[in-house]
PDB file of C-alpha atoms and ligand atoms in Angstrom:
ATOM      1  CA  MET S 270       0.000   0.000   0.000  1.00  0.00           C
ATOM      2  CA  ASP S 271       1.346   3.434  -0.912  1.00  0.00           C
ATOM      3  CA  MET S 272       0.914   5.527   2.223  1.00  0.00           C
ATOM      4  CA  GLY S 273       1.291   8.756   0.245  1.00  0.00           C
ATOM      5  CA  LEU S 274       4.016  10.020   2.574  1.00  0.00           C
ATOM      6  CA  LYS S 275       7.083  10.224   0.326  1.00  0.00           C
ATOM      7  CA  GLY S 276       8.788  13.619   0.599  1.00  0.00           C
ATOM      8  CA  LYS S 277       6.779  14.758   3.619  1.00  0.00           C
ATOM      9  CA  ARG S 278       8.510  16.018   6.759  1.00  0.00           C
ATOM     10  CA  ALA S 279       7.896  14.965  10.351  1.00  0.00           C
ATOM     11  CA  LEU S 280       8.943  15.936  13.857  1.00  0.00           C
ATOM     12  CA  VAL S 281       9.187  12.907  16.140  1.00  0.00           C
ATOM     13  CA  CYS S 282       9.857  13.837  19.769  1.00  0.00           C
ATOM     14  CA  ALA S 283      11.718  11.615  22.253  1.00  0.00           C
ATOM     15  CA  SER S 284      12.862   9.431  19.403  1.00  0.00           C
ATOM     16  CA  SER S 285      16.449   8.243  19.977  1.00  0.00           C
ATOM     17  CA  LYS S 286      15.114   4.959  21.403  1.00  0.00           C
ATOM     18  CA  GLY S 287      11.999   2.910  21.989  1.00  0.00           C
ATOM     19  CA  LEU S 288       8.566   3.749  20.621  1.00  0.00           C
ATOM     20  CA  GLY S 289       9.549   7.200  19.327  1.00  0.00           C
ATOM     21  CA  ARG S 290      12.377   5.643  17.346  1.00  0.00           C
ATOM     22  CA  GLY S 291       9.984   2.978  16.062  1.00  0.00           C
ATOM     23  CA  CYS S 292       7.726   5.757  14.732  1.00  0.00           C
ATOM     24  CA  ALA S 293      10.683   7.629  13.219  1.00  0.00           C
ATOM     25  CA  GLU S 294      11.945   4.511  11.434  1.00  0.00           C
ATOM     26  CA  ALA S 295       8.518   3.590  10.078  1.00  0.00           C
ATOM     27  CA  LEU S 296       8.057   7.123   8.714  1.00  0.00           C
ATOM     28  CA  ALA S 297      11.581   7.138   7.262  1.00  0.00           C
ATOM     29  CA  GLY S 298      10.746   3.825   5.578  1.00  0.00           C
ATOM     30  CA  GLU S 299       7.914   5.671   3.803  1.00  0.00           C
ATOM     31  CA  GLY S 300      10.322   8.372   2.580  1.00  0.00           C
ATOM     32  CA  VAL S 301       9.558  10.979   5.253  1.00  0.00           C
ATOM     33  CA  ASN S 302      12.334  13.450   6.183  1.00  0.00           C
ATOM     34  CA  LEU S 303      12.734  13.834   9.921  1.00  0.00           C
ATOM     35  CA  VAL S 304      13.422  16.171  12.806  1.00  0.00           C
ATOM     36  CA  LEU S 305      14.372  14.039  15.826  1.00  0.00           C
ATOM     37  CA  ASN S 306      14.648  15.029  19.479  1.00  0.00           C
ATOM     38  CA  ALA S 307      15.881  13.431  22.706  1.00  0.00           C
ATOM     39  CA  ARG S 308      17.888  14.651  25.705  1.00  0.00           C
ATOM     40  CA  GLY S 309      21.046  12.573  25.260  1.00  0.00           C
ATOM     41  CA  PRO S 310      22.951  13.868  22.197  1.00  0.00           C
ATOM     42  CA  GLU S 311      25.019  10.724  21.671  1.00  0.00           C
ATOM     43  CA  ALA S 312      22.158   8.246  21.241  1.00  0.00           C
ATOM     44  CA  LEU S 313      20.266  10.881  19.233  1.00  0.00           C
ATOM     45  CA  GLU S 314      23.133  11.342  16.762  1.00  0.00           C
ATOM     46  CA  ASP S 315      23.636   7.560  16.494  1.00  0.00           C
ATOM     47  CA  THR S 316      19.963   7.059  15.709  1.00  0.00           C
ATOM     48  CA  ALA S 317      19.964   9.901  13.181  1.00  0.00           C
ATOM     49  CA  ALA S 318      23.033   8.464  11.412  1.00  0.00           C
ATOM     50  CA  GLN S 319      21.531   4.953  11.310  1.00  0.00           C
ATOM     51  CA  ILE S 320      18.228   6.256   9.899  1.00  0.00           C
ATOM     52  CA  ARG S 321      19.987   8.356   7.229  1.00  0.00           C
ATOM     53  CA  ALA S 322      22.068   5.329   6.215  1.00  0.00           C
ATOM     54  CA  ALA S 323      19.158   2.873   6.211  1.00  0.00           C
ATOM     55  CA  TYR S 324      16.459   4.971   4.521  1.00  0.00           C
ATOM     56  CA  GLY S 325      18.252   7.797   2.674  1.00  0.00           C
ATOM     57  CA  VAL S 326      16.069  10.522   4.195  1.00  0.00           C
ATOM     58  CA  ASP S 327      17.154  13.893   5.629  1.00  0.00           C
ATOM     59  CA  VAL S 328      17.398  13.880   9.421  1.00  0.00           C
ATOM     60  CA  VAL S 329      17.857  16.996  11.580  1.00  0.00           C
ATOM     61  CA  THR S 330      18.416  16.624  15.336  1.00  0.00           C
ATOM     62  CA  VAL S 331      17.583  18.878  18.280  1.00  0.00           C
ATOM     63  CA  ALA S 332      18.982  17.595  21.586  1.00  0.00           C
ATOM     64  CA  GLY S 333      17.176  18.732  24.736  1.00  0.00           C
ATOM     65  CA  ASP S 334      14.472  18.045  27.282  1.00  0.00           C
ATOM     66  CA  ILE S 335      11.165  18.443  25.476  1.00  0.00           C
ATOM     67  CA  THR S 336       9.461  19.423  28.735  1.00  0.00           C
ATOM     68  CA  ALA S 337      11.548  22.650  28.857  1.00  0.00           C
ATOM     69  CA  ALA S 338       9.961  25.709  27.236  1.00  0.00           C
ATOM     70  CA  GLU S 339      13.230  26.817  25.585  1.00  0.00           C
ATOM     71  CA  VAL S 340      13.730  23.370  24.025  1.00  0.00           C
ATOM     72  CA  GLN S 341      10.148  23.390  22.762  1.00  0.00           C
ATOM     73  CA  THR S 342      10.911  26.733  21.080  1.00  0.00           C
ATOM     74  CA  GLN S 343      14.087  25.331  19.450  1.00  0.00           C
ATOM     75  CA  VAL S 344      12.289  22.195  18.289  1.00  0.00           C
ATOM     76  CA  ILE S 345       9.367  24.197  16.875  1.00  0.00           C
ATOM     77  CA  GLU S 346      11.819  26.445  14.982  1.00  0.00           C
ATOM     78  CA  ALA S 347      13.731  23.448  13.566  1.00  0.00           C
ATOM     79  CA  ALA S 348      10.479  21.747  12.602  1.00  0.00           C
ATOM     80  CA  ALA S 349       8.676  24.799  11.177  1.00  0.00           C
ATOM     81  CA  GLY S 350       6.353  23.739   8.366  1.00  0.00           C
ATOM     82  CA  VAL S 351       6.345  19.986   9.138  1.00  0.00           C
ATOM     83  CA  ASP S 352       3.481  17.908   7.780  1.00  0.00           C
ATOM     84  CA  ILE S 353       3.535  15.433  10.660  1.00  0.00           C
ATOM     85  CA  LEU S 354       3.999  15.823  14.421  1.00  0.00           C
ATOM     86  CA  VAL S 355       4.530  12.818  16.697  1.00  0.00           C
ATOM     87  CA  THR S 356       4.598  13.890  20.351  1.00  0.00           C
ATOM     88  CA  ASN S 357       6.322  11.790  22.970  1.00  0.00           C
ATOM     89  CA  ALA S 358       8.349  12.103  26.203  1.00  0.00           C
ATOM     90  CA  GLY S 359       9.464   9.829  28.993  1.00  0.00           C
ATOM     91  CA  GLY S 360       6.820   8.423  31.310  1.00  0.00           C
ATOM     92  CA  PRO S 361       6.468   9.397  34.988  1.00  0.00           C
ATOM     93  CA  PRO S 362       7.896   7.125  37.695  1.00  0.00           C
ATOM     94  CA  PRO S 363       5.692   4.573  39.453  1.00  0.00           C
ATOM     95  CA  GLY S 364       4.655   5.213  43.049  1.00  0.00           C
ATOM     96  CA  MET S 365       1.855   5.452  45.581  1.00  0.00           C
ATOM     97  CA  TRP S 366      -1.105   7.859  45.356  1.00  0.00           C
ATOM     98  CA  SER S 367      -0.414   9.181  48.855  1.00  0.00           C
ATOM     99  CA  ASP S 368       3.225  10.116  48.126  1.00  0.00           C
ATOM    100  CA  TRP S 369       2.955  12.380  45.078  1.00  0.00           C
ATOM    101  CA  SER S 370       3.486  16.089  45.684  1.00  0.00           C
ATOM    102  CA  ARG S 371       2.254  19.043  43.662  1.00  0.00           C
ATOM    103  CA  ASP S 372       5.720  19.202  42.025  1.00  0.00           C
ATOM    104  CA  ASP S 373       5.446  15.532  40.970  1.00  0.00           C
ATOM    105  CA  PHE S 374       2.113  16.248  39.301  1.00  0.00           C
ATOM    106  CA  ILE S 375       3.450  19.401  37.597  1.00  0.00           C
ATOM    107  CA  ALA S 376       6.420  17.396  36.205  1.00  0.00           C
ATOM    108  CA  ALA S 377       4.046  14.751  34.834  1.00  0.00           C
ATOM    109  CA  PHE S 378       1.758  17.407  33.332  1.00  0.00           C
ATOM    110  CA  ASP S 379       4.774  19.109  31.720  1.00  0.00           C
ATOM    111  CA  ALA S 380       5.986  15.879  30.115  1.00  0.00           C
ATOM    112  CA  ASN S 381       2.792  14.101  29.174  1.00  0.00           C
ATOM    113  CA  MET S 382       0.227  16.864  28.698  1.00  0.00           C
ATOM    114  CA  LEU S 383       1.621  20.399  28.373  1.00  0.00           C
ATOM    115  CA  ALA S 384       4.608  19.615  26.099  1.00  0.00           C
ATOM    116  CA  PRO S 385       2.420  17.877  23.486  1.00  0.00           C
ATOM    117  CA  ILE S 386      -0.107  20.730  23.681  1.00  0.00           C
ATOM    118  CA  ALA S 387       2.666  23.356  23.213  1.00  0.00           C
ATOM    119  CA  LEU S 388       4.007  21.479  20.170  1.00  0.00           C
ATOM    120  CA  ILE S 389       0.527  21.150  18.691  1.00  0.00           C
ATOM    121  CA  GLN S 390      -0.064  24.872  19.233  1.00  0.00           C
ATOM    122  CA  GLY S 391       3.307  25.689  17.681  1.00  0.00           C
ATOM    123  CA  LEU S 392       3.147  23.476  14.592  1.00  0.00           C
ATOM    124  CA  MET S 393      -0.505  22.832  13.757  1.00  0.00           C
ATOM    125  CA  PRO S 394      -1.368  26.339  12.487  1.00  0.00           C
ATOM    126  CA  ALA S 395       0.924  25.838   9.449  1.00  0.00           C
ATOM    127  CA  MET S 396      -0.681  22.437   8.772  1.00  0.00           C
ATOM    128  CA  ILE S 397      -4.126  24.040   8.869  1.00  0.00           C
ATOM    129  CA  GLU S 398      -2.861  26.790   6.559  1.00  0.00           C
ATOM    130  CA  LYS S 399      -1.721  24.290   3.916  1.00  0.00           C
ATOM    131  CA  GLY S 400      -4.768  22.046   4.357  1.00  0.00           C
ATOM    132  CA  TRP S 401      -2.978  18.819   5.314  1.00  0.00           C
ATOM    133  CA  GLY S 402      -1.424  17.583   8.533  1.00  0.00           C
ATOM    134  CA  ARG S 403      -1.141  14.684  10.939  1.00  0.00           C
ATOM    135  CA  VAL S 404      -0.627  14.760  14.690  1.00  0.00           C
ATOM    136  CA  VAL S 405      -0.087  11.519  16.603  1.00  0.00           C
ATOM    137  CA  ASN S 406       0.430  11.566  20.355  1.00  0.00           C
ATOM    138  CA  ILE S 407       2.058   8.625  22.104  1.00  0.00           C
ATOM    139  CA  THR S 408       0.042   8.272  25.318  1.00  0.00           C
ATOM    140  CA  SER S 409      -0.573   5.006  27.188  1.00  0.00           C
ATOM    141  CA  ALA S 410      -3.014   2.178  27.759  1.00  0.00           C
ATOM    142  CA  SER S 411      -3.332   3.796  31.193  1.00  0.00           C
ATOM    143  CA  VAL S 412      -5.741   6.290  29.596  1.00  0.00           C
ATOM    144  CA  LYS S 413      -8.235   3.499  28.908  1.00  0.00           C
ATOM    145  CA  ALA S 414      -7.625   1.345  31.982  1.00  0.00           C
ATOM    146  CA  PRO S 415      -5.796   2.962  34.876  1.00  0.00           C
ATOM    147  CA  ILE S 416      -2.522   1.432  36.095  1.00  0.00           C
ATOM    148  CA  PRO S 417      -2.636   2.149  39.844  1.00  0.00           C
ATOM    149  CA  VAL S 418       1.141   2.510  40.377  1.00  0.00           C
ATOM    150  CA  LEU S 419       1.301   4.918  37.421  1.00  0.00           C
ATOM    151  CA  GLY S 420      -1.192   7.429  38.817  1.00  0.00           C
ATOM    152  CA  LEU S 421       0.868  10.356  37.509  1.00  0.00           C
ATOM    153  CA  SER S 422       0.611   8.893  34.001  1.00  0.00           C
ATOM    154  CA  ASN S 423      -3.105   8.106  34.394  1.00  0.00           C
ATOM    155  CA  THR S 424      -3.754  11.720  35.376  1.00  0.00           C
ATOM    156  CA  ALA S 425      -1.584  13.696  32.953  1.00  0.00           C
ATOM    157  CA  ARG S 426      -2.285  11.614  29.859  1.00  0.00           C
ATOM    158  CA  THR S 427      -6.032  11.711  30.437  1.00  0.00           C
ATOM    159  CA  GLY S 428      -5.759  15.507  30.392  1.00  0.00           C
ATOM    160  CA  LEU S 429      -4.047  15.392  26.984  1.00  0.00           C
ATOM    161  CA  THR S 430      -6.679  12.949  25.748  1.00  0.00           C
ATOM    162  CA  GLY S 431      -9.433  15.400  26.676  1.00  0.00           C
ATOM    163  CA  PHE S 432      -7.640  18.231  24.876  1.00  0.00           C
ATOM    164  CA  VAL S 433      -7.231  16.086  21.744  1.00  0.00           C
ATOM    165  CA  ALA S 434     -10.856  14.924  21.796  1.00  0.00           C
ATOM    166  CA  GLY S 435     -12.154  18.470  21.440  1.00  0.00           C
ATOM    167  CA  THR S 436      -9.379  19.964  19.307  1.00  0.00           C
ATOM    168  CA  ALA S 437      -9.326  17.121  16.752  1.00  0.00           C
ATOM    169  CA  ARG S 438     -12.919  17.966  15.869  1.00  0.00           C
ATOM    170  CA  GLN S 439     -12.160  21.666  15.553  1.00  0.00           C
ATOM    171  CA  VAL S 440      -9.390  21.135  12.977  1.00  0.00           C
ATOM    172  CA  ALA S 441     -10.595  18.062  11.035  1.00  0.00           C
ATOM    173  CA  GLY S 442     -12.263  20.282   8.429  1.00  0.00           C
ATOM    174  CA  SER S 443      -8.836  21.696   7.519  1.00  0.00           C
ATOM    175  CA  GLY S 444      -7.417  18.317   6.520  1.00  0.00           C
ATOM    176  CA  VAL S 445      -5.535  17.930   9.786  1.00  0.00           C
ATOM    177  CA  THR S 446      -6.098  14.868  11.955  1.00  0.00           C
ATOM    178  CA  ILE S 447      -5.078  14.343  15.581  1.00  0.00           C
ATOM    179  CA  ASN S 448      -5.101  10.850  17.076  1.00  0.00           C
ATOM    180  CA  ASN S 449      -3.485   9.069  19.995  1.00  0.00           C
ATOM    181  CA  LEU S 450      -1.593   5.779  20.113  1.00  0.00           C
ATOM    182  CA  LEU S 451      -1.998   3.953  23.436  1.00  0.00           C
ATOM    183  CA  PRO S 452       0.862   1.516  24.067  1.00  0.00           C
ATOM    184  CA  GLY S 453       0.421  -1.433  26.357  1.00  0.00           C
ATOM    185  CA  ILE S 454       3.638  -3.176  27.352  1.00  0.00           C
ATOM    186  CA  HIS S 455       6.336  -2.923  24.667  1.00  0.00           C
ATOM    187  CA  ALA S 456       9.888  -4.259  24.782  1.00  0.00           C
ATOM    188  CA  THR S 457      11.782  -0.988  25.322  1.00  0.00           C
ATOM    189  CA  ASP S 458      13.983   0.492  28.075  1.00  0.00           C
ATOM    190  CA  ARG S 459      10.798   1.757  29.737  1.00  0.00           C
ATOM    191  CA  ALA S 460       9.474  -1.813  30.000  1.00  0.00           C
ATOM    192  CA  VAL S 461      12.781  -2.938  31.527  1.00  0.00           C
ATOM    193  CA  SER S 462      12.580  -0.178  34.136  1.00  0.00           C
ATOM    194  CA  LEU S 463       8.965  -1.129  34.982  1.00  0.00           C
ATOM    195  CA  ASP S 464      10.034  -4.809  35.210  1.00  0.00           C
ATOM    196  CA  GLN S 465      12.726  -3.641  37.663  1.00  0.00           C
ATOM    197  CA  GLY S 466       9.986  -1.968  39.727  1.00  0.00           C
ATOM    198  CA  VAL S 467       8.206  -5.347  39.998  1.00  0.00           C
ATOM    199  CA  VAL S 468      11.521  -6.985  40.983  1.00  0.00           C
ATOM    200  CA  ALA S 469      12.010  -4.433  43.765  1.00  0.00           C
ATOM    201  CA  ALA S 470       8.411  -4.637  45.006  1.00  0.00           C
ATOM    202  CA  GLN S 471       8.120  -8.442  45.000  1.00  0.00           C
ATOM    203  CA  GLY S 472      11.704  -9.644  45.515  1.00  0.00           C
ATOM    204  CA  ILE S 473      11.632 -11.789  42.347  1.00  0.00           C
ATOM    205  CA  THR S 474      14.059 -12.056  39.403  1.00  0.00           C
ATOM    206  CA  MET S 475      13.848 -10.014  36.186  1.00  0.00           C
ATOM    207  CA  GLU S 476      12.869 -13.167  34.274  1.00  0.00           C
ATOM    208  CA  GLU S 477      10.051 -13.848  36.756  1.00  0.00           C
ATOM    209  CA  ALA S 478       8.881 -10.231  36.589  1.00  0.00           C
ATOM    210  CA  LYS S 479       8.798 -10.312  32.779  1.00  0.00           C
ATOM    211  CA  ALA S 480       7.001 -13.681  32.734  1.00  0.00           C
ATOM    212  CA  GLN S 481       4.477 -12.342  35.244  1.00  0.00           C
ATOM    213  CA  ARG S 482       3.753  -9.290  33.083  1.00  0.00           C
ATOM    214  CA  GLU S 483       3.693 -11.332  29.841  1.00  0.00           C
ATOM    215  CA  ALA S 484       1.073 -13.601  31.410  1.00  0.00           C
ATOM    216  CA  THR S 485      -1.288 -10.585  31.569  1.00  0.00           C
ATOM    217  CA  ILE S 486      -1.142 -10.205  27.744  1.00  0.00           C
ATOM    218  CA  PRO S 487      -3.300 -12.545  25.600  1.00  0.00           C
ATOM    219  CA  ALA S 488      -0.699 -12.267  22.792  1.00  0.00           C
ATOM    220  CA  GLY S 489       1.750 -13.793  25.299  1.00  0.00           C
ATOM    221  CA  ARG S 490       4.556 -11.313  24.654  1.00  0.00           C
ATOM    222  CA  TYR S 491       5.551  -7.671  24.775  1.00  0.00           C
ATOM    223  CA  GLY S 492       4.904  -5.566  21.666  1.00  0.00           C
ATOM    224  CA  THR S 493       7.754  -4.284  19.514  1.00  0.00           C
ATOM    225  CA  ALA S 494       8.748  -0.760  18.531  1.00  0.00           C
ATOM    226  CA  GLU S 495       8.478  -1.835  14.870  1.00  0.00           C
ATOM    227  CA  GLU S 496       4.826  -2.843  15.274  1.00  0.00           C
ATOM    228  CA  PHE S 497       4.125   0.392  17.092  1.00  0.00           C
ATOM    229  CA  GLY S 498       5.855   2.460  14.406  1.00  0.00           C
ATOM    230  CA  ALA S 499       3.838   0.785  11.649  1.00  0.00           C
ATOM    231  CA  ALA S 500       0.584   1.857  13.342  1.00  0.00           C
ATOM    232  CA  CYS S 501       1.951   5.385  13.641  1.00  0.00           C
ATOM    233  CA  ALA S 502       2.888   5.516   9.946  1.00  0.00           C
ATOM    234  CA  PHE S 503      -0.596   4.355   8.980  1.00  0.00           C
ATOM    235  CA  LEU S 504      -2.258   7.048  11.119  1.00  0.00           C
ATOM    236  CA  CYS S 505       0.042   9.602   9.453  1.00  0.00           C
ATOM    237  CA  SER S 506      -0.739   8.327   5.965  1.00  0.00           C
ATOM    238  CA  ASP S 507      -2.941   9.806   3.309  1.00  0.00           C
ATOM    239  CA  LYS S 508      -5.239   6.780   3.765  1.00  0.00           C
ATOM    240  CA  ALA S 509      -6.097   7.713   7.366  1.00  0.00           C
ATOM    241  CA  GLY S 510      -7.677  11.109   6.714  1.00  0.00           C
ATOM    242  CA  PHE S 511     -11.100  10.040   8.058  1.00  0.00           C
ATOM    243  CA  ILE S 512      -9.684   8.798  11.402  1.00  0.00           C
ATOM    244  CA  VAL S 513     -10.232  11.745  13.730  1.00  0.00           C
ATOM    245  CA  GLY S 514      -9.766  12.068  17.479  1.00  0.00           C
ATOM    246  CA  GLN S 515      -9.330   8.332  18.060  1.00  0.00           C
ATOM    247  CA  ASN S 516      -7.398   6.400  20.691  1.00  0.00           C
ATOM    248  CA  LEU S 517      -5.778   3.304  19.200  1.00  0.00           C
ATOM    249  CA  LEU S 518      -4.810   0.707  21.788  1.00  0.00           C
ATOM    250  CA  LEU S 519      -1.777  -1.482  21.013  1.00  0.00           C
ATOM    251  CA  ASP S 520      -1.662  -3.907  23.921  1.00  0.00           C
ATOM    252  CA  GLY S 521      -1.800  -7.497  22.623  1.00  0.00           C
ATOM    253  CA  GLY S 522      -5.345  -7.761  24.027  1.00  0.00           C
ATOM    254  CA  ALA S 523      -4.341  -6.995  27.609  1.00  0.00           C
ATOM    255  CA  ILE S 524      -7.295  -4.729  28.364  1.00  0.00           C
ATOM    256  CA  ASN S 525     -10.368  -6.956  28.499  1.00  0.00           C
ATOM    257  CA  ALA S 526     -13.045  -4.754  26.979  1.00  0.00           C
ATOM    258  CA  THR S 527     -15.592  -5.187  24.193  1.00  0.00           C
ATOM    259  CA  ILE S 528     -14.856  -1.714  22.801  1.00  0.00           C
TER     260      ILE S 528
HETATM  261  P1  LIG R 297      12.142   4.513  26.246  1.00  0.00           P
HETATM  262  O1  LIG R 297      12.472   3.247  25.543  1.00  0.00           O
HETATM  263  O2  LIG R 297      12.654   4.738  27.619  1.00  0.00           O
HETATM  264  O3  LIG R 297      12.582   5.701  25.265  1.00  0.00           O
HETATM  265  C1  LIG R 297      12.322   7.001  25.618  1.00  0.00           C
HETATM  266  C2  LIG R 297      12.892   7.929  24.551  1.00  0.00           C
HETATM  267  O4  LIG R 297      12.453   9.241  24.860  1.00  0.00           O
HETATM  268  C3  LIG R 297      14.412   7.983  24.529  1.00  0.00           C
HETATM  269  O5  LIG R 297      14.829   8.281  23.214  1.00  0.00           O
HETATM  270  C4  LIG R 297      14.709   9.139  25.471  1.00  0.00           C
HETATM  271  O6  LIG R 297      15.999   9.666  25.207  1.00  0.00           O
HETATM  272  C5  LIG R 297      13.580  10.079  25.110  1.00  0.00           C
HETATM  273  N1  LIG R 297      13.153  10.990  26.177  1.00  0.00           N
HETATM  274  C6  LIG R 297      12.736  10.653  27.416  1.00  0.00           C
HETATM  275  N2  LIG R 297      12.403  11.742  28.103  1.00  0.00           N
HETATM  276  C7  LIG R 297      12.603  12.790  27.273  1.00  0.00           C
HETATM  277  C8  LIG R 297      12.438  14.177  27.400  1.00  0.00           C
HETATM  278  N3  LIG R 297      12.006  14.729  28.554  1.00  0.00           N
HETATM  279  N4  LIG R 297      12.733  14.989  26.364  1.00  0.00           N
HETATM  280  C9  LIG R 297      13.178  14.449  25.191  1.00  0.00           C
HETATM  281  N5  LIG R 297      13.348  13.140  25.008  1.00  0.00           N
HETATM  282  C10 LIG R 297      13.071  12.319  26.036  1.00  0.00           C
HETATM  283  O7  LIG R 297      10.554   4.668  26.400  1.00  0.00           O
HETATM  284  P2  LIG R 297       9.391   4.050  25.493  1.00  0.00           P
HETATM  285  O8  LIG R 297       9.069   2.690  25.973  1.00  0.00           O
HETATM  286  O9  LIG R 297       9.698   4.275  24.077  1.00  0.00           O
HETATM  287  O10 LIG R 297       8.158   4.952  25.943  1.00  0.00           O
HETATM  288  C11 LIG R 297       7.738   6.102  25.227  1.00  0.00           C
HETATM  289  C12 LIG R 297       6.502   6.648  25.928  1.00  0.00           C
HETATM  290  O11 LIG R 297       5.479   5.656  25.910  1.00  0.00           O
HETATM  291  C13 LIG R 297       6.753   6.992  27.402  1.00  0.00           C
HETATM  292  O12 LIG R 297       6.008   8.137  27.753  1.00  0.00           O
HETATM  293  C14 LIG R 297       6.223   5.789  28.119  1.00  0.00           C
HETATM  294  O13 LIG R 297       5.811   6.071  29.436  1.00  0.00           O
HETATM  295  C15 LIG R 297       5.036   5.427  27.232  1.00  0.00           C
HETATM  296  N6  LIG R 297       4.629   4.027  27.405  1.00  0.00           N
HETATM  297  C16 LIG R 297       5.517   3.034  27.179  1.00  0.00           C
HETATM  298  C17 LIG R 297       5.105   1.734  27.384  1.00  0.00           C
HETATM  299  C18 LIG R 297       6.064   0.573  27.169  1.00  0.00           C
HETATM  300  O14 LIG R 297       5.733  -0.545  27.576  1.00  0.00           O
HETATM  301  N7  LIG R 297       7.203   0.744  26.561  1.00  0.00           N
HETATM  302  C19 LIG R 297       3.793   1.452  27.783  1.00  0.00           C
HETATM  303  C20 LIG R 297       2.917   2.501  27.993  1.00  0.00           C
HETATM  304  C21 LIG R 297       3.353   3.803  27.803  1.00  0.00           C
HETATM  305  P3  LIG R 297      16.785  10.501  26.359  1.00  0.00           P
HETATM  306  O15 LIG R 297      16.689   9.692  27.604  1.00  0.00           O
HETATM  307  O16 LIG R 297      18.175  10.638  25.819  1.00  0.00           O
HETATM  308  O17 LIG R 297      16.075  11.802  26.454  1.00  0.00           O
END
């Protein structure tokens, strides 16, 4: 299937590793030129070089913490005029509802709600102007079914989901779609760190923690960044123009719900 993406340009945030990188690679595979961002410059440059070599697309990098206002400004400048925006950032740490302070909530809002909104506000007007655009936000399965130890994620990402639900309908008439991808457990560094949390809480081995979490997934395994990226590329494609304001769950069937 021709996704109709060749020659387009995308910003993919938090994309030196994991799900963001999966999205960047899938878009590059469709001929999309990229602006990539992550905090650590070394992994970011390595990823950019590998993507250039593998797919022959242009890749620009902006190293910095996407939750910081000045980095958002730099990224928006570097990505001015992009056709596609994929928002992403690290997830909040696990913990207990009674322990989180106001500052913990503000940090989670900055990363998983306010940064995506700032990027949408910065880059979507030009998409509306030219009559075509795609915004995909990487959120979490925690939006659909809360994960108690990830209360900061449950809270902040639900706020972004509410913003998208209304805004997507305001801009759909301009040829711009906004949708969210909701990852369940995927085999990335984030999954390893959450496995380590289970190890610490239950005094079991990493293998036991992984097996325990895999047993909660009907597919019997963690998802891959490649599978996740393919879904992102489809939502960004020309074929997906009638998909508006949706929340696509990629969780191997883990959430037991009819809809
Ligand atoms: P990951 O493998 O840890 O990769 C995170 C990527 O984001 C890295 O490239 C990292 O590079 C970058 N990053 C992190 N914080 C950043 C920031 N503040 N500014 C700029 N770049 C940043 O994580 P992942 O598994 O891909 O997860 C991506 C998102 O999906 C997270 O929000 C996570 O909570 C969510 N999620 C993941 C899963 C899962 O099972 N993997 C499930 C549900 C939700 P630097 O560290 O160099 O910045």
